[in-house]
Short mmCIF file of C-alpha atoms and ligand atoms in Angstrom, two decimals:
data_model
loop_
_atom_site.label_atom_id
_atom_site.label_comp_id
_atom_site.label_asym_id
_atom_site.label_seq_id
_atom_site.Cartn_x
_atom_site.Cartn_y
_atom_site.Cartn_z
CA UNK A 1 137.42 82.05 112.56
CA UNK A 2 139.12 80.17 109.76
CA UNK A 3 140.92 77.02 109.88
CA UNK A 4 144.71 77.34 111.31
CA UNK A 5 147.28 75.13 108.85
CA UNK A 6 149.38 74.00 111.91
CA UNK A 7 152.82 72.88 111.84
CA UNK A 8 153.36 70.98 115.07
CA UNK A 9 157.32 72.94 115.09
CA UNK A 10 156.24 76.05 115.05
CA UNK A 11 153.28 78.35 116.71
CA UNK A 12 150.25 78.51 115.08
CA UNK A 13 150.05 81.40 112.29
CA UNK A 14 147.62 84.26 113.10
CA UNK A 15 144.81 83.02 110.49
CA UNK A 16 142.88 86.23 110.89
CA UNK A 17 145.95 88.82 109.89
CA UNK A 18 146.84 86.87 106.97
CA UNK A 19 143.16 86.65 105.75
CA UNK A 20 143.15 90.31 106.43
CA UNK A 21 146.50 90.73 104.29
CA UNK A 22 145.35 89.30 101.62
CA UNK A 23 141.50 90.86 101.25
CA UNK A 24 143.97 94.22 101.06
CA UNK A 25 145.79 92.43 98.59
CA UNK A 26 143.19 92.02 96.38
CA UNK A 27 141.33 94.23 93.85
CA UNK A 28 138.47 95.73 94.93
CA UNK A 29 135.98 94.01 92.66
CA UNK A 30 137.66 90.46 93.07
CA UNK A 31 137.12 91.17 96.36
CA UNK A 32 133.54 91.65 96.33
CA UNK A 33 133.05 88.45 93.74
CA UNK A 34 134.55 86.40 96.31
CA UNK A 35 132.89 87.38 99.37
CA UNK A 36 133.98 86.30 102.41
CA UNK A 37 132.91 83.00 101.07
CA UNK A 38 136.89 81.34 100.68
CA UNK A 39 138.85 83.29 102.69
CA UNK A 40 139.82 81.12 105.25
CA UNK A 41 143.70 79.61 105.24
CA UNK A 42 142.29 76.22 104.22
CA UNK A 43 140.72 77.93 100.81
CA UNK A 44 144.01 79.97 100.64
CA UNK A 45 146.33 77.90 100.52
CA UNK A 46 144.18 75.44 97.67
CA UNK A 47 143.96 78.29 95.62
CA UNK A 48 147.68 79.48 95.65
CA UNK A 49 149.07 76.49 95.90
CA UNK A 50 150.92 77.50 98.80
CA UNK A 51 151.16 75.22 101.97
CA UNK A 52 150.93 78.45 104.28
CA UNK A 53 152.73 76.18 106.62
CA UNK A 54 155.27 79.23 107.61
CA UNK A 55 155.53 83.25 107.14
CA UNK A 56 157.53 82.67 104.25
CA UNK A 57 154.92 80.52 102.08
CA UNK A 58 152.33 83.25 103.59
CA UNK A 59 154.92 86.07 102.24
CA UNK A 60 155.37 83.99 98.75
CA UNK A 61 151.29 83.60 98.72
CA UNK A 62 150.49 87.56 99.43
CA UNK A 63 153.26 88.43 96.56
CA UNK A 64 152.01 86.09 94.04
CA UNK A 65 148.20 87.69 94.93
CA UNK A 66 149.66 91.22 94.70
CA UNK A 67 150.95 90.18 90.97
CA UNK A 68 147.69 88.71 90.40
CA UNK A 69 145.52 91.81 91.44
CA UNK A 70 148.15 94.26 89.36
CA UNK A 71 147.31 92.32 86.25
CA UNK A 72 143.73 92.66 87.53
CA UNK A 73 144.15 96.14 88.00
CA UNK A 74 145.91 96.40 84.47
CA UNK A 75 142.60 94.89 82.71
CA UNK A 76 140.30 96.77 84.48
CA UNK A 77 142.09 99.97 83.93
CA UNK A 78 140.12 102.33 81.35
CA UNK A 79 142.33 104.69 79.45
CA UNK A 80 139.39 106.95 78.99
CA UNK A 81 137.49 106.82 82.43
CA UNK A 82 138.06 110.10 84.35
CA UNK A 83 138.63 110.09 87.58
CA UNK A 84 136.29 113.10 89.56
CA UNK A 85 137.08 116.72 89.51
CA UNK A 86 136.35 119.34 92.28
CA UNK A 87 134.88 123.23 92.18
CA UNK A 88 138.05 125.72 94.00
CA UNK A 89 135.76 125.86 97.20
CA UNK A 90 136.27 121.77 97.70
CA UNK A 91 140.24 122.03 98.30
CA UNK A 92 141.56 121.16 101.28
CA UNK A 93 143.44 123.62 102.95
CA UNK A 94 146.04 123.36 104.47
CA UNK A 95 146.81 120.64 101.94
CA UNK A 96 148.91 117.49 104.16
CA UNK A 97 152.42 116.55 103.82
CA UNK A 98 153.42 113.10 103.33
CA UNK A 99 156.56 111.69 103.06
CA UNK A 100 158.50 108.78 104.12
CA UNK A 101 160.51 111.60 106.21
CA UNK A 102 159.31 114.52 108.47
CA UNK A 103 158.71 118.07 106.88
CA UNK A 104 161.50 119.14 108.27
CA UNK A 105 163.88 116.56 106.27
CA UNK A 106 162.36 117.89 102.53
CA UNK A 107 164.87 118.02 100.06
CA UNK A 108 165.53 121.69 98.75
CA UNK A 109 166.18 121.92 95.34
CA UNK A 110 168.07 124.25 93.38
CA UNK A 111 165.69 125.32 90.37
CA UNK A 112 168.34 127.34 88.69
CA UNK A 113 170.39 124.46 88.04
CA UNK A 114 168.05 121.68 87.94
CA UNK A 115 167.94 119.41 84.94
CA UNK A 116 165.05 116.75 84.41
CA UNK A 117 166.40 113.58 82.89
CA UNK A 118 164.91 111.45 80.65
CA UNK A 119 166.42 108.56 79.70
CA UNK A 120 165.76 104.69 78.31
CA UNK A 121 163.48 103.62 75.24
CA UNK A 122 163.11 107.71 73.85
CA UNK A 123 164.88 109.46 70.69
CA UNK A 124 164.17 112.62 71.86
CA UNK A 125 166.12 115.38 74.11
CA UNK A 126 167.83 113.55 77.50
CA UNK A 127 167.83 116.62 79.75
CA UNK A 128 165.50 119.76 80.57
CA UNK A 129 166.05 122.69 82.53
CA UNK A 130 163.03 124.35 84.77
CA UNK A 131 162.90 126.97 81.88
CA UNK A 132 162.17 124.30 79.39
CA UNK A 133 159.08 122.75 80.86
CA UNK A 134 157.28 125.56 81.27
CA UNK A 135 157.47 126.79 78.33
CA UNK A 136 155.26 123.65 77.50
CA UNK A 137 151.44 123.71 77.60
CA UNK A 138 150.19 123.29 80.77
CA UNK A 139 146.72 122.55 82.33
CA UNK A 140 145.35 122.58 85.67
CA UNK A 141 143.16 120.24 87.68
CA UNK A 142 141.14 119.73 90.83
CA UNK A 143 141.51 115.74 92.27
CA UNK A 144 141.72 113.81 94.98
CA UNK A 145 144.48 112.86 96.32
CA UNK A 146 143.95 109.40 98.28
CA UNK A 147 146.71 107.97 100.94
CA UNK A 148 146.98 104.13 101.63
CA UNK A 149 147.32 105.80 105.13
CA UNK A 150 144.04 106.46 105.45
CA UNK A 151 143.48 109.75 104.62
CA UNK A 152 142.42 111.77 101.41
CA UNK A 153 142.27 115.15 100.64
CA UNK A 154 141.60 117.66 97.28
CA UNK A 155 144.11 119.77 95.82
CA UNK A 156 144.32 121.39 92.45
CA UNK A 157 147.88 120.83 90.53
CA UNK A 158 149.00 122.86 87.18
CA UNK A 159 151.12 120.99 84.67
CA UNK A 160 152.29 119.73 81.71
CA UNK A 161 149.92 116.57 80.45
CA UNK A 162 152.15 113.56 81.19
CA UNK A 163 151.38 112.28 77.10
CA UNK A 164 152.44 115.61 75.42
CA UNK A 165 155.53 115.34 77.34
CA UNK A 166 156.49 111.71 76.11
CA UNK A 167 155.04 112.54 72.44
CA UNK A 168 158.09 115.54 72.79
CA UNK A 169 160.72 113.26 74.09
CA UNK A 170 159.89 110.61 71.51
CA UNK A 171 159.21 107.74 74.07
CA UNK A 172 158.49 104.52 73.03
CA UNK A 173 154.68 104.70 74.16
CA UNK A 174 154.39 101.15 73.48
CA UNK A 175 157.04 99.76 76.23
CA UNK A 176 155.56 98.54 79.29
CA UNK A 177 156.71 101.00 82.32
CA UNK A 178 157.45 104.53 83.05
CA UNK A 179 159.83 104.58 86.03
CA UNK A 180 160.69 107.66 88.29
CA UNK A 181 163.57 108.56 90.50
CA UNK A 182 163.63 111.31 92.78
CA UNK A 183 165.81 113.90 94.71
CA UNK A 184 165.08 111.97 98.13
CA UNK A 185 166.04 108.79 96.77
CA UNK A 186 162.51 107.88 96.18
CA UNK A 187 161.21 106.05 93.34
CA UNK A 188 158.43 104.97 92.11
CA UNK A 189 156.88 102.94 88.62
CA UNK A 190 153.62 102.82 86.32
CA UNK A 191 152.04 101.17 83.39
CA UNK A 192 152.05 102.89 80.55
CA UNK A 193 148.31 103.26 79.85
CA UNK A 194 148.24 105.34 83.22
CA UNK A 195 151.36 107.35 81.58
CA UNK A 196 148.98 108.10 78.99
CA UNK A 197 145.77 108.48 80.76
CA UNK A 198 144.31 112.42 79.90
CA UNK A 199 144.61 113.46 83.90
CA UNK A 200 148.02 112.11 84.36
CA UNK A 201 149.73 115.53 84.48
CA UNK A 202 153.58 116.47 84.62
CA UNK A 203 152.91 119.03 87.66
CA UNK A 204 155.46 122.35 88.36
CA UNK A 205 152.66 124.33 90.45
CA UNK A 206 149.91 123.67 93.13
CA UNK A 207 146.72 125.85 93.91
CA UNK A 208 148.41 128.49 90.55
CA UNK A 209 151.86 128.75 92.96
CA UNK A 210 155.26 127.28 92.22
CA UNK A 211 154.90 123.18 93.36
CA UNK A 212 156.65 124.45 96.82
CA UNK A 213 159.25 122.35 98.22
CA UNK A 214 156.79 120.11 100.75
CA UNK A 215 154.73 119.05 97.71
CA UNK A 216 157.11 117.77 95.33
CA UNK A 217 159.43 120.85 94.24
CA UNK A 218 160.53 121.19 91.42
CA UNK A 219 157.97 118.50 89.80
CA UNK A 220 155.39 115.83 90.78
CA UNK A 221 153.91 113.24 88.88
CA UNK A 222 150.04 113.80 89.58
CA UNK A 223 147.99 111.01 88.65
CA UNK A 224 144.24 110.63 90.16
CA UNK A 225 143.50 107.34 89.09
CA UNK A 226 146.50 106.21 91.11
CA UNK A 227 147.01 106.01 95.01
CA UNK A 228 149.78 108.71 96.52
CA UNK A 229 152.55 106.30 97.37
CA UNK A 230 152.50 106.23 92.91
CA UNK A 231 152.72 110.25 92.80
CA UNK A 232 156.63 110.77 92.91
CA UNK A 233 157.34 114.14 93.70
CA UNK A 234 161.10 115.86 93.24
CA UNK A 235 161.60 113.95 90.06
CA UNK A 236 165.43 113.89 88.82
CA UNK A 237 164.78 111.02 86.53
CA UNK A 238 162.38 109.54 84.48
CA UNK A 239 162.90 106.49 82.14
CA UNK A 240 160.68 104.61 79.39
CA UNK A 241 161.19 100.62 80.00
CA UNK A 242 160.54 97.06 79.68
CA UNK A 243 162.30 96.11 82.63
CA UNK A 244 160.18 96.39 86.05
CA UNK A 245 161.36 98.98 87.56
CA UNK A 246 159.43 98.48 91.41
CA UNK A 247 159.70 100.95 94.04
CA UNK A 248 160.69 102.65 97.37
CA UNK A 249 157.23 101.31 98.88
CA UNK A 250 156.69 98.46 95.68
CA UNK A 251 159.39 96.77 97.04
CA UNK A 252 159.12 96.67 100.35
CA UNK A 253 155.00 95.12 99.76
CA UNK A 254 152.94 97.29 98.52
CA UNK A 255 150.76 96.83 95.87
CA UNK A 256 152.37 98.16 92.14
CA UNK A 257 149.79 99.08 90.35
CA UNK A 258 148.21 100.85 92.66
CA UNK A 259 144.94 102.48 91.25
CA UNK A 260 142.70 104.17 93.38
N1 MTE B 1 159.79 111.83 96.36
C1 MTE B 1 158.76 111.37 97.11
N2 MTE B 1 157.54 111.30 96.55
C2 MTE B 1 156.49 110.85 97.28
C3 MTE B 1 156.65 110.42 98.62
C4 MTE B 1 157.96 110.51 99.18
O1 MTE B 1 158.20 110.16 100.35
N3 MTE B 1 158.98 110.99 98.40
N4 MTE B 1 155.56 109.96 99.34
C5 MTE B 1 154.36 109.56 98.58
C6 MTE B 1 153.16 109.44 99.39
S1 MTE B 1 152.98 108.02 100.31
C7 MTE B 1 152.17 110.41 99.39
S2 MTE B 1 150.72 110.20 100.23
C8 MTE B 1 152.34 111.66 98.62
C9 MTE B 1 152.16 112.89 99.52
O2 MTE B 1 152.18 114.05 98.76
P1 MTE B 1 151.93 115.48 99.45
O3 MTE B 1 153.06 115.74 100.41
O4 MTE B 1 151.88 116.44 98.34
O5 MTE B 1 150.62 115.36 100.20
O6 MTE B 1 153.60 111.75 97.98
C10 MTE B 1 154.07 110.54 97.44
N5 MTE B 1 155.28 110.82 96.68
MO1 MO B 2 150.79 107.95 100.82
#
């Protein structure tokens, strides 16, 4: 077991959960460079430059390793990598619901009056109705979709490639984020390489049906190189900016970039 930074006022911190917070908080290859090798509290708190003396220095350290891996992440990331297709007979089926709600609690949307808008750094058209979007090329695709949960599964989902649909609204495609808000108050953020990434895909159907209300209706955000907590589904909003945007689940600790 590590060493325990004790502060004689207050009980001892739980090395072992902290180490374990912050080998999540890492990316995966850092990870593996380091080894187990420094992560005790001791080698922690050198490297941070946190004393770790109380939760909130441990709280300060994981966020400022979170940054760190994002910016990791953001390196790493290869705009032209692919992440792996499936064959129709690999789908899982029933497909899960997630959602920071029960099934029962999923927003129903009107599509007859819904508008998409888009708003921030674009010089393009601000709103679009159902009709609209799918009268724009679509494409389908066969992923996987992987929960920080712990569980994964493959769907296929139809849409709209994510960079034809900036290119139309005239987005700046060199700001830094693409933020989304959604119909259940939900929101979620990405870097704009992922915007642009070829299997990030503007999604209005699952399996060749209408996206049905459970998995995002009218319109998810599908994006296989990212993790499903990233995937916004119900979108009302999106907007092209340099300000970070966070999230529903960003800003309560998890990690924003988020690549899987
Ligand atoms: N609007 C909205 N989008 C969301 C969520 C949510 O609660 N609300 N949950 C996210 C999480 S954590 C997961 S795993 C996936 C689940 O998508 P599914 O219901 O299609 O499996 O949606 C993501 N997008
Ligand atoms: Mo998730």
């Amino acid at each position: 077991m590590a060493s325990i930074v004790r502060d004689k006022r207050k009980p001892a911190l739980d090395a072992r959960s902290i180490i374990k917070d912050v080998s999540r908080e890492m990316a995966d290859p850092l990870r593996r460079a380091l080894g187990k090798r420094i992560l005790t509290l001791g080698g922690l708190a050198l490297l941070s430059g946190c004393s770790l003396t109380d939760e909130r220095s441990v709280d300060a350290m994981l966020r400022n390793i979170s940054r760190f891996n994002d910016r990791m992440q953001g390196w790493l990331f290869d705009p032209r990598r692919l992440a792996p297709t499936y064959s129709e007979a690999m789908i899982t089926r029933p497909f899960p619901f997630n959602a920071f709600y029960d099934i029962d609690d999923v927003p129903q949307i009107d599509g007859a009056t819904y508008k998409l808008e888009v708003r921030g750094l674009i010089s393009g058209k601000t709103q679009w109705t159902l009709a609209e979007l799918r009268m724009l090329p679509q494409m389908s695709q066969i992923t996987r979709h992987i929960c920080i949960e712990g569980w994964s599964a493959i769907g296929r989902w139809d849409g709209i490639p994510f960079s034809q649909f900036l290119a139309r609204t005239g987005a700046d495609m060199s700001a830094k984020y693409v933020a989304f808000e959604c119909a259940d108050n939900y929101s979620t953020s990405i870097d704009m390489p992922t915007a642009l990434h070829p299997q990030t895909l503007l999604t209005l159907g699952y399996d060749g049906q209408t996206l049905p209300p459970k998995y995002g209706f009218p319109m998810k955000l599908r994006m296989p190189t990212k993790l499903g907590y990233k995937n916004p589904k119900h979108i009302v909003a999106i907007s092209v900016t340099n300000t970070y945007p966070g999230g529903y689940w960003e800003n309560q600790g998890y990690n924003w970039f988020g690549g899987s």
